[in-house]
Amino acid sequence: MGKIELQKLSNPPIFRKIAFGTWKTAYDPSVYGQLDIDMTSSLKFMNDFNSSSSIKITPTHLFGYAVALAFKKRPEANAIIRMNRIYLRKHINLFFQVNVPGDSNEKISKASLSGCTVENLENLNFQEFVEALNRKINRVKNKTDKEITKSTTLFKLIPWWFSFYFLNFLSFLIYGLNWNL
């Protein structure tokens, strides 16, 4: 993971100061949510797109690009807390989880969960985003992504009992100190 380009948030609104005083710093800057959405129009768009293009899209592509557009419109939502300060990210980078099926006859029982990041989404149109995400997903599933291979190799060497401490320390280095590991 590369160093995150950040810019200090100056003059944050009062609600951010209150939230900052009540919330604890997360171990990573992830945000999770749940939303019910009527997908009728989206499914029609996906159908039309998929029938007229050699590239196939899924709801993941639509939601990912929608999040990128939301961050582009509201950059204050694309922030991280470091050393008790709020920093805005200078780029829109989104992480996507990827299901990696197991080998041969054990596709489900030996499946693994991995992921990939599409970077600099503020500079990509929808087609470029879809191509970039598909390319990265294919690398993860085909086990040709160098970053994932490096991490997987490292984790094979770490004992189970030590993984909690290792991940917390790694999280501190990456997000707390913004080190490029």
JSON list of C-alpha atoms in Angstrom, two decimals:
[
{"chain": "A", "resi": 1, "resn": "MET", "atom": "CA", "xyz": [0.00, 0.00, 0.00]},
{"chain": "A", "resi": 2, "resn": "GLY", "atom": "CA", "xyz": [1.38, 3.38, -0.96]},
{"chain": "A", "resi": 3, "resn": "LYS", "atom": "CA", "xyz": [1.60, 6.51, 1.10]},
{"chain": "A", "resi": 4, "resn": "ILE", "atom": "CA", "xyz": [-1.75, 8.31, 1.22]},
{"chain": "A", "resi": 5, "resn": "GLU", "atom": "CA", "xyz": [-1.61, 11.90, -0.03]},
{"chain": "A", "resi": 6, "resn": "LEU", "atom": "CA", "xyz": [-3.39, 14.00, 2.58]},
{"chain": "A", "resi": 7, "resn": "GLN", "atom": "CA", "xyz": [-4.33, 17.59, 3.23]},
{"chain": "A", "resi": 8, "resn": "LYS", "atom": "CA", "xyz": [-5.17, 18.84, 6.73]},
{"chain": "A", "resi": 9, "resn": "LEU", "atom": "CA", "xyz": [-8.82, 19.86, 7.17]},
{"chain": "A", "resi": 10, "resn": "SER", "atom": "CA", "xyz": [-8.84, 23.47, 8.30]},
{"chain": "A", "resi": 11, "resn": "ASN", "atom": "CA", "xyz": [-11.75, 25.00, 10.22]},
{"chain": "A", "resi": 12, "resn": "PRO", "atom": "CA", "xyz": [-13.82, 21.82, 10.58]},
{"chain": "A", "resi": 13, "resn": "PRO", "atom": "CA", "xyz": [-17.52, 22.35, 11.33]},
{"chain": "A", "resi": 14, "resn": "ILE", "atom": "CA", "xyz": [-18.65, 22.08, 14.96]},
{"chain": "A", "resi": 15, "resn": "PHE", "atom": "CA", "xyz": [-20.36, 18.69, 14.40]},
{"chain": "A", "resi": 16, "resn": "ARG", "atom": "CA", "xyz": [-17.01, 17.23, 13.32]},
{"chain": "A", "resi": 17, "resn": "LYS", "atom": "CA", "xyz": [-15.38, 18.48, 16.52]},
{"chain": "A", "resi": 18, "resn": "ILE", "atom": "CA", "xyz": [-18.17, 16.92, 18.60]},
{"chain": "A", "resi": 19, "resn": "ALA", "atom": "CA", "xyz": [-17.97, 13.66, 16.64]},
{"chain": "A", "resi": 20, "resn": "PHE", "atom": "CA", "xyz": [-14.21, 13.66, 16.96]},
{"chain": "A", "resi": 21, "resn": "GLY", "atom": "CA", "xyz": [-14.50, 14.08, 20.71]},
{"chain": "A", "resi": 22, "resn": "THR", "atom": "CA", "xyz": [-16.96, 11.21, 21.06]},
{"chain": "A", "resi": 23, "resn": "TRP", "atom": "CA", "xyz": [-15.71, 8.65, 18.55]},
{"chain": "A", "resi": 24, "resn": "LYS", "atom": "CA", "xyz": [-12.59, 6.63, 19.01]},
{"chain": "A", "resi": 25, "resn": "THR", "atom": "CA", "xyz": [-10.01, 6.51, 16.25]},
{"chain": "A", "resi": 26, "resn": "ALA", "atom": "CA", "xyz": [-10.60, 3.45, 14.09]},
{"chain": "A", "resi": 27, "resn": "TYR", "atom": "CA", "xyz": [-7.86, 0.95, 13.41]},
{"chain": "A", "resi": 28, "resn": "ASP", "atom": "CA", "xyz": [-8.43, 1.64, 9.75]},
{"chain": "A", "resi": 29, "resn": "PRO", "atom": "CA", "xyz": [-10.32, 4.36, 7.91]},
{"chain": "A", "resi": 30, "resn": "SER", "atom": "CA", "xyz": [-13.18, 2.14, 6.68]},
{"chain": "A", "resi": 31, "resn": "VAL", "atom": "CA", "xyz": [-16.81, 3.17, 6.71]},
{"chain": "A", "resi": 32, "resn": "TYR", "atom": "CA", "xyz": [-19.62, 0.62, 6.53]},
{"chain": "A", "resi": 33, "resn": "GLY", "atom": "CA", "xyz": [-23.28, 1.26, 5.90]},
{"chain": "A", "resi": 34, "resn": "GLN", "atom": "CA", "xyz": [-26.49, -0.31, 4.70]},
{"chain": "A", "resi": 35, "resn": "LEU", "atom": "CA", "xyz": [-28.96, 1.16, 2.27]},
{"chain": "A", "resi": 36, "resn": "ASP", "atom": "CA", "xyz": [-32.02, -0.21, 0.47]},
{"chain": "A", "resi": 37, "resn": "ILE", "atom": "CA", "xyz": [-32.13, 0.89, -3.16]},
{"chain": "A", "resi": 38, "resn": "ASP", "atom": "CA", "xyz": [-34.68, 0.26, -5.90]},
{"chain": "A", "resi": 39, "resn": "MET", "atom": "CA", "xyz": [-32.49, -1.32, -8.59]},
{"chain": "A", "resi": 40, "resn": "THR", "atom": "CA", "xyz": [-35.09, -1.37, -11.43]},
{"chain": "A", "resi": 41, "resn": "SER", "atom": "CA", "xyz": [-33.46, 1.42, -13.46]},
{"chain": "A", "resi": 42, "resn": "SER", "atom": "CA", "xyz": [-29.97, 0.20, -12.62]},
{"chain": "A", "resi": 43, "resn": "LEU", "atom": "CA", "xyz": [-30.72, -3.35, -13.76]},
{"chain": "A", "resi": 44, "resn": "LYS", "atom": "CA", "xyz": [-32.09, -1.98, -17.05]},
{"chain": "A", "resi": 45, "resn": "PHE", "atom": "CA", "xyz": [-28.96, 0.16, -17.49]},
{"chain": "A", "resi": 46, "resn": "MET", "atom": "CA", "xyz": [-26.74, -2.87, -16.75]},
{"chain": "A", "resi": 47, "resn": "ASN", "atom": "CA", "xyz": [-28.70, -5.01, -19.22]},
{"chain": "A", "resi": 48, "resn": "ASP", "atom": "CA", "xyz": [-28.43, -2.36, -21.97]},
{"chain": "A", "resi": 49, "resn": "PHE", "atom": "CA", "xyz": [-24.72, -1.77, -21.24]},
{"chain": "A", "resi": 50, "resn": "ASN", "atom": "CA", "xyz": [-23.89, -5.48, -21.16]},
{"chain": "A", "resi": 51, "resn": "SER", "atom": "CA", "xyz": [-25.74, -6.17, -24.44]},
{"chain": "A", "resi": 52, "resn": "SER", "atom": "CA", "xyz": [-23.96, -3.36, -26.26]},
{"chain": "A", "resi": 53, "resn": "SER", "atom": "CA", "xyz": [-20.46, -3.83, -24.86]},
{"chain": "A", "resi": 54, "resn": "SER", "atom": "CA", "xyz": [-17.86, -6.56, -24.64]},
{"chain": "A", "resi": 55, "resn": "ILE", "atom": "CA", "xyz": [-17.24, -5.47, -21.04]},
{"chain": "A", "resi": 56, "resn": "LYS", "atom": "CA", "xyz": [-19.76, -6.72, -18.48]},
{"chain": "A", "resi": 57, "resn": "ILE", "atom": "CA", "xyz": [-20.79, -4.70, -15.43]},
{"chain": "A", "resi": 58, "resn": "THR", "atom": "CA", "xyz": [-22.38, -5.67, -12.10]},
{"chain": "A", "resi": 59, "resn": "PRO", "atom": "CA", "xyz": [-23.96, -3.69, -9.27]},
{"chain": "A", "resi": 60, "resn": "THR", "atom": "CA", "xyz": [-20.45, -3.45, -7.77]},
{"chain": "A", "resi": 61, "resn": "HIS", "atom": "CA", "xyz": [-19.37, -1.30, -10.73]},
{"chain": "A", "resi": 62, "resn": "LEU", "atom": "CA", "xyz": [-22.41, 0.96, -10.36]},
{"chain": "A", "resi": 63, "resn": "PHE", "atom": "CA", "xyz": [-22.04, 1.42, -6.59]},
{"chain": "A", "resi": 64, "resn": "GLY", "atom": "CA", "xyz": [-18.28, 1.85, -6.77]},
{"chain": "A", "resi": 65, "resn": "TYR", "atom": "CA", "xyz": [-18.55, 4.58, -9.38]},
{"chain": "A", "resi": 66, "resn": "ALA", "atom": "CA", "xyz": [-21.43, 6.23, -7.46]},
{"chain": "A", "resi": 67, "resn": "VAL", "atom": "CA", "xyz": [-19.24, 6.37, -4.33]},
{"chain": "A", "resi": 68, "resn": "ALA", "atom": "CA", "xyz": [-16.41, 7.89, -6.39]},
{"chain": "A", "resi": 69, "resn": "LEU", "atom": "CA", "xyz": [-18.77, 10.55, -7.76]},
{"chain": "A", "resi": 70, "resn": "ALA", "atom": "CA", "xyz": [-20.06, 11.26, -4.23]},
{"chain": "A", "resi": 71, "resn": "PHE", "atom": "CA", "xyz": [-16.48, 11.71, -2.94]},
{"chain": "A", "resi": 72, "resn": "LYS", "atom": "CA", "xyz": [-15.72, 13.97, -5.90]},
{"chain": "A", "resi": 73, "resn": "LYS", "atom": "CA", "xyz": [-18.75, 16.12, -5.09]},
{"chain": "A", "resi": 74, "resn": "ARG", "atom": "CA", "xyz": [-18.20, 16.02, -1.29]},
{"chain": "A", "resi": 75, "resn": "PRO", "atom": "CA", "xyz": [-14.42, 15.69, -0.71]},
{"chain": "A", "resi": 76, "resn": "GLU", "atom": "CA", "xyz": [-14.85, 16.24, 3.04]},
{"chain": "A", "resi": 77, "resn": "ALA", "atom": "CA", "xyz": [-16.36, 12.73, 3.21]},
{"chain": "A", "resi": 78, "resn": "ASN", "atom": "CA", "xyz": [-13.09, 11.25, 1.90]},
{"chain": "A", "resi": 79, "resn": "ALA", "atom": "CA", "xyz": [-11.07, 11.84, 5.07]},
{"chain": "A", "resi": 80, "resn": "ILE", "atom": "CA", "xyz": [-8.91, 10.03, 7.58]},
{"chain": "A", "resi": 81, "resn": "ILE", "atom": "CA", "xyz": [-8.12, 10.66, 11.25]},
{"chain": "A", "resi": 82, "resn": "ARG", "atom": "CA", "xyz": [-4.40, 10.72, 11.99]},
{"chain": "A", "resi": 83, "resn": "MET", "atom": "CA", "xyz": [-2.85, 11.74, 15.30]},
{"chain": "A", "resi": 84, "resn": "ASN", "atom": "CA", "xyz": [-6.07, 13.43, 16.48]},
{"chain": "A", "resi": 85, "resn": "ARG", "atom": "CA", "xyz": [-6.51, 15.50, 13.33]},
{"chain": "A", "resi": 86, "resn": "ILE", "atom": "CA", "xyz": [-8.75, 15.16, 10.30]},
{"chain": "A", "resi": 87, "resn": "TYR", "atom": "CA", "xyz": [-7.01, 14.96, 6.93]},
{"chain": "A", "resi": 88, "resn": "LEU", "atom": "CA", "xyz": [-8.69, 14.98, 3.54]},
{"chain": "A", "resi": 89, "resn": "ARG", "atom": "CA", "xyz": [-7.43, 12.50, 1.00]},
{"chain": "A", "resi": 90, "resn": "LYS", "atom": "CA", "xyz": [-6.16, 14.17, -2.17]},
{"chain": "A", "resi": 91, "resn": "HIS", "atom": "CA", "xyz": [-7.24, 11.21, -4.34]},
{"chain": "A", "resi": 92, "resn": "ILE", "atom": "CA", "xyz": [-10.26, 8.96, -4.53]},
{"chain": "A", "resi": 93, "resn": "ASN", "atom": "CA", "xyz": [-9.10, 5.36, -4.02]},
{"chain": "A", "resi": 94, "resn": "LEU", "atom": "CA", "xyz": [-11.66, 2.62, -3.37]},
{"chain": "A", "resi": 95, "resn": "PHE", "atom": "CA", "xyz": [-11.05, -0.88, -2.02]},
{"chain": "A", "resi": 96, "resn": "PHE", "atom": "CA", "xyz": [-13.18, -3.77, -3.32]},
{"chain": "A", "resi": 97, "resn": "GLN", "atom": "CA", "xyz": [-13.42, -7.21, -1.74]},
{"chain": "A", "resi": 98, "resn": "VAL", "atom": "CA", "xyz": [-12.83, -10.10, -4.13]},
{"chain": "A", "resi": 99, "resn": "ASN", "atom": "CA", "xyz": [-13.96, -13.70, -3.66]},
{"chain": "A", "resi": 100, "resn": "VAL", "atom": "CA", "xyz": [-11.15, -15.98, -4.84]},
{"chain": "A", "resi": 101, "resn": "PRO", "atom": "CA", "xyz": [-12.45, -19.50, -5.53]},
{"chain": "A", "resi": 102, "resn": "GLY", "atom": "CA", "xyz": [-10.35, -22.44, -4.36]},
{"chain": "A", "resi": 103, "resn": "ASP", "atom": "CA", "xyz": [-8.52, -24.70, -6.79]},
{"chain": "A", "resi": 104, "resn": "SER", "atom": "CA", "xyz": [-10.02, -27.63, -8.74]},
{"chain": "A", "resi": 105, "resn": "ASN", "atom": "CA", "xyz": [-12.81, -29.48, -6.91]},
{"chain": "A", "resi": 106, "resn": "GLU", "atom": "CA", "xyz": [-12.63, -27.38, -3.76]},
{"chain": "A", "resi": 107, "resn": "LYS", "atom": "CA", "xyz": [-13.77, -24.03, -5.20]},
{"chain": "A", "resi": 108, "resn": "ILE", "atom": "CA", "xyz": [-16.06, -23.29, -2.25]},
{"chain": "A", "resi": 109, "resn": "SER", "atom": "CA", "xyz": [-14.39, -24.99, 0.72]},
{"chain": "A", "resi": 110, "resn": "LYS", "atom": "CA", "xyz": [-10.97, -23.55, -0.20]},
{"chain": "A", "resi": 111, "resn": "ALA", "atom": "CA", "xyz": [-12.26, -20.13, -1.29]},
{"chain": "A", "resi": 112, "resn": "SER", "atom": "CA", "xyz": [-10.56, -17.04, 0.10]},
{"chain": "A", "resi": 113, "resn": "LEU", "atom": "CA", "xyz": [-11.48, -13.38, 0.49]},
{"chain": "A", "resi": 114, "resn": "SER", "atom": "CA", "xyz": [-9.02, -10.89, -0.92]},
{"chain": "A", "resi": 115, "resn": "GLY", "atom": "CA", "xyz": [-9.31, -7.46, -2.45]},
{"chain": "A", "resi": 116, "resn": "CYS", "atom": "CA", "xyz": [-8.04, -4.77, -4.75]},
{"chain": "A", "resi": 117, "resn": "THR", "atom": "CA", "xyz": [-7.89, -0.99, -4.82]},
{"chain": "A", "resi": 118, "resn": "VAL", "atom": "CA", "xyz": [-8.74, 1.21, -7.80]},
{"chain": "A", "resi": 119, "resn": "GLU", "atom": "CA", "xyz": [-6.81, 4.45, -7.47]},
{"chain": "A", "resi": 120, "resn": "ASN", "atom": "CA", "xyz": [-7.28, 8.01, -8.70]},
{"chain": "A", "resi": 121, "resn": "LEU", "atom": "CA", "xyz": [-10.96, 7.54, -9.51]},
{"chain": "A", "resi": 122, "resn": "GLU", "atom": "CA", "xyz": [-11.37, 11.30, -9.77]},
{"chain": "A", "resi": 123, "resn": "ASN", "atom": "CA", "xyz": [-9.60, 11.03, -13.15]},
{"chain": "A", "resi": 124, "resn": "LEU", "atom": "CA", "xyz": [-11.56, 8.07, -14.57]},
{"chain": "A", "resi": 125, "resn": "ASN", "atom": "CA", "xyz": [-14.79, 8.00, -16.53]},
{"chain": "A", "resi": 126, "resn": "PHE", "atom": "CA", "xyz": [-17.18, 5.07, -16.03]},
{"chain": "A", "resi": 127, "resn": "GLN", "atom": "CA", "xyz": [-15.71, 2.93, -18.83]},
{"chain": "A", "resi": 128, "resn": "GLU", "atom": "CA", "xyz": [-12.13, 3.45, -17.57]},
{"chain": "A", "resi": 129, "resn": "PHE", "atom": "CA", "xyz": [-13.22, 2.62, -14.02]},
{"chain": "A", "resi": 130, "resn": "VAL", "atom": "CA", "xyz": [-14.96, -0.60, -15.14]},
{"chain": "A", "resi": 131, "resn": "GLU", "atom": "CA", "xyz": [-11.88, -1.68, -17.11]},
{"chain": "A", "resi": 132, "resn": "ALA", "atom": "CA", "xyz": [-9.51, -0.87, -14.21]},
{"chain": "A", "resi": 133, "resn": "LEU", "atom": "CA", "xyz": [-11.64, -2.73, -11.65]},
{"chain": "A", "resi": 134, "resn": "ASN", "atom": "CA", "xyz": [-12.08, -5.78, -13.91]},
{"chain": "A", "resi": 135, "resn": "ARG", "atom": "CA", "xyz": [-8.34, -5.87, -14.62]},
{"chain": "A", "resi": 136, "resn": "LYS", "atom": "CA", "xyz": [-7.50, -5.76, -10.92]},
{"chain": "A", "resi": 137, "resn": "ILE", "atom": "CA", "xyz": [-10.14, -8.36, -9.99]},
{"chain": "A", "resi": 138, "resn": "ASN", "atom": "CA", "xyz": [-8.76, -10.71, -12.66]},
{"chain": "A", "resi": 139, "resn": "ARG", "atom": "CA", "xyz": [-5.22, -10.29, -11.31]},
{"chain": "A", "resi": 140, "resn": "VAL", "atom": "CA", "xyz": [-6.41, -11.12, -7.78]},
{"chain": "A", "resi": 141, "resn": "LYS", "atom": "CA", "xyz": [-8.44, -14.16, -8.90]},
{"chain": "A", "resi": 142, "resn": "ASN", "atom": "CA", "xyz": [-5.61, -15.43, -11.13]},
{"chain": "A", "resi": 143, "resn": "LYS", "atom": "CA", "xyz": [-3.10, -14.88, -8.31]},
{"chain": "A", "resi": 144, "resn": "THR", "atom": "CA", "xyz": [-0.92, -12.61, -10.44]},
{"chain": "A", "resi": 145, "resn": "ASP", "atom": "CA", "xyz": [-1.26, -9.47, -8.30]},
{"chain": "A", "resi": 146, "resn": "LYS", "atom": "CA", "xyz": [2.22, -8.85, -6.86]},
{"chain": "A", "resi": 147, "resn": "GLU", "atom": "CA", "xyz": [1.03, -6.88, -3.81]},
{"chain": "A", "resi": 148, "resn": "ILE", "atom": "CA", "xyz": [-1.44, -9.58, -2.77]},
{"chain": "A", "resi": 149, "resn": "THR", "atom": "CA", "xyz": [1.13, -12.35, -3.35]},
{"chain": "A", "resi": 150, "resn": "LYS", "atom": "CA", "xyz": [3.63, -10.50, -1.14]},
{"chain": "A", "resi": 151, "resn": "SER", "atom": "CA", "xyz": [1.06, -10.06, 1.66]},
{"chain": "A", "resi": 152, "resn": "THR", "atom": "CA", "xyz": [-0.13, -13.66, 1.41]},
{"chain": "A", "resi": 153, "resn": "THR", "atom": "CA", "xyz": [3.42, -14.97, 1.63]},
{"chain": "A", "resi": 154, "resn": "LEU", "atom": "CA", "xyz": [4.09, -12.82, 4.70]},
{"chain": "A", "resi": 155, "resn": "PHE", "atom": "CA", "xyz": [0.88, -13.93, 6.44]},
{"chain": "A", "resi": 156, "resn": "LYS", "atom": "CA", "xyz": [1.74, -17.59, 5.94]},
{"chain": "A", "resi": 157, "resn": "LEU", "atom": "CA", "xyz": [4.74, -16.99, 8.21]},
{"chain": "A", "resi": 158, "resn": "ILE", "atom": "CA", "xyz": [2.82, -15.25, 11.01]},
{"chain": "A", "resi": 159, "resn": "PRO", "atom": "CA", "xyz": [1.37, -17.42, 13.81]},
{"chain": "A", "resi": 160, "resn": "TRP", "atom": "CA", "xyz": [-2.39, -17.07, 14.38]},
{"chain": "A", "resi": 161, "resn": "TRP", "atom": "CA", "xyz": [-1.98, -15.69, 17.91]},
{"chain": "A", "resi": 162, "resn": "PHE", "atom": "CA", "xyz": [0.32, -12.92, 16.64]},
{"chain": "A", "resi": 163, "resn": "SER", "atom": "CA", "xyz": [-1.90, -11.74, 13.74]},
{"chain": "A", "resi": 164, "resn": "PHE", "atom": "CA", "xyz": [-3.97, -9.37, 15.95]},
{"chain": "A", "resi": 165, "resn": "TYR", "atom": "CA", "xyz": [-0.86, -7.56, 17.23]},
{"chain": "A", "resi": 166, "resn": "PHE", "atom": "CA", "xyz": [0.79, -7.55, 13.82]},
{"chain": "A", "resi": 167, "resn": "LEU", "atom": "CA", "xyz": [-2.28, -6.06, 12.09]},
{"chain": "A", "resi": 168, "resn": "ASN", "atom": "CA", "xyz": [-2.70, -3.37, 14.75]},
{"chain": "A", "resi": 169, "resn": "PHE", "atom": "CA", "xyz": [0.96, -2.42, 14.44]},
{"chain": "A", "resi": 170, "resn": "LEU", "atom": "CA", "xyz": [0.75, -2.43, 10.64]},
{"chain": "A", "resi": 171, "resn": "SER", "atom": "CA", "xyz": [-2.40, -0.31, 10.77]},
{"chain": "A", "resi": 172, "resn": "PHE", "atom": "CA", "xyz": [-0.59, 2.22, 13.00]},
{"chain": "A", "resi": 173, "resn": "LEU", "atom": "CA", "xyz": [2.33, 2.43, 10.57]},
{"chain": "A", "resi": 174, "resn": "ILE", "atom": "CA", "xyz": [0.12, 2.79, 7.47]},
{"chain": "A", "resi": 175, "resn": "TYR", "atom": "CA", "xyz": [-2.65, 5.05, 8.78]},
{"chain": "A", "resi": 176, "resn": "GLY", "atom": "CA", "xyz": [-1.16, 6.63, 11.90]},
{"chain": "A", "resi": 177, "resn": "LEU", "atom": "CA", "xyz": [2.28, 7.46, 10.54]},
{"chain": "A", "resi": 178, "resn": "ASN", "atom": "CA", "xyz": [1.31, 7.34, 6.82]},
{"chain": "A", "resi": 179, "resn": "TRP", "atom": "CA", "xyz": [4.24, 5.10, 5.95]},
{"chain": "A", "resi": 180, "resn": "ASN", "atom": "CA", "xyz": [4.51, 3.64, 2.48]},
{"chain": "A", "resi": 181, "resn": "LEU", "atom": "CA", "xyz": [4.79, -0.07, 3.10]}
]
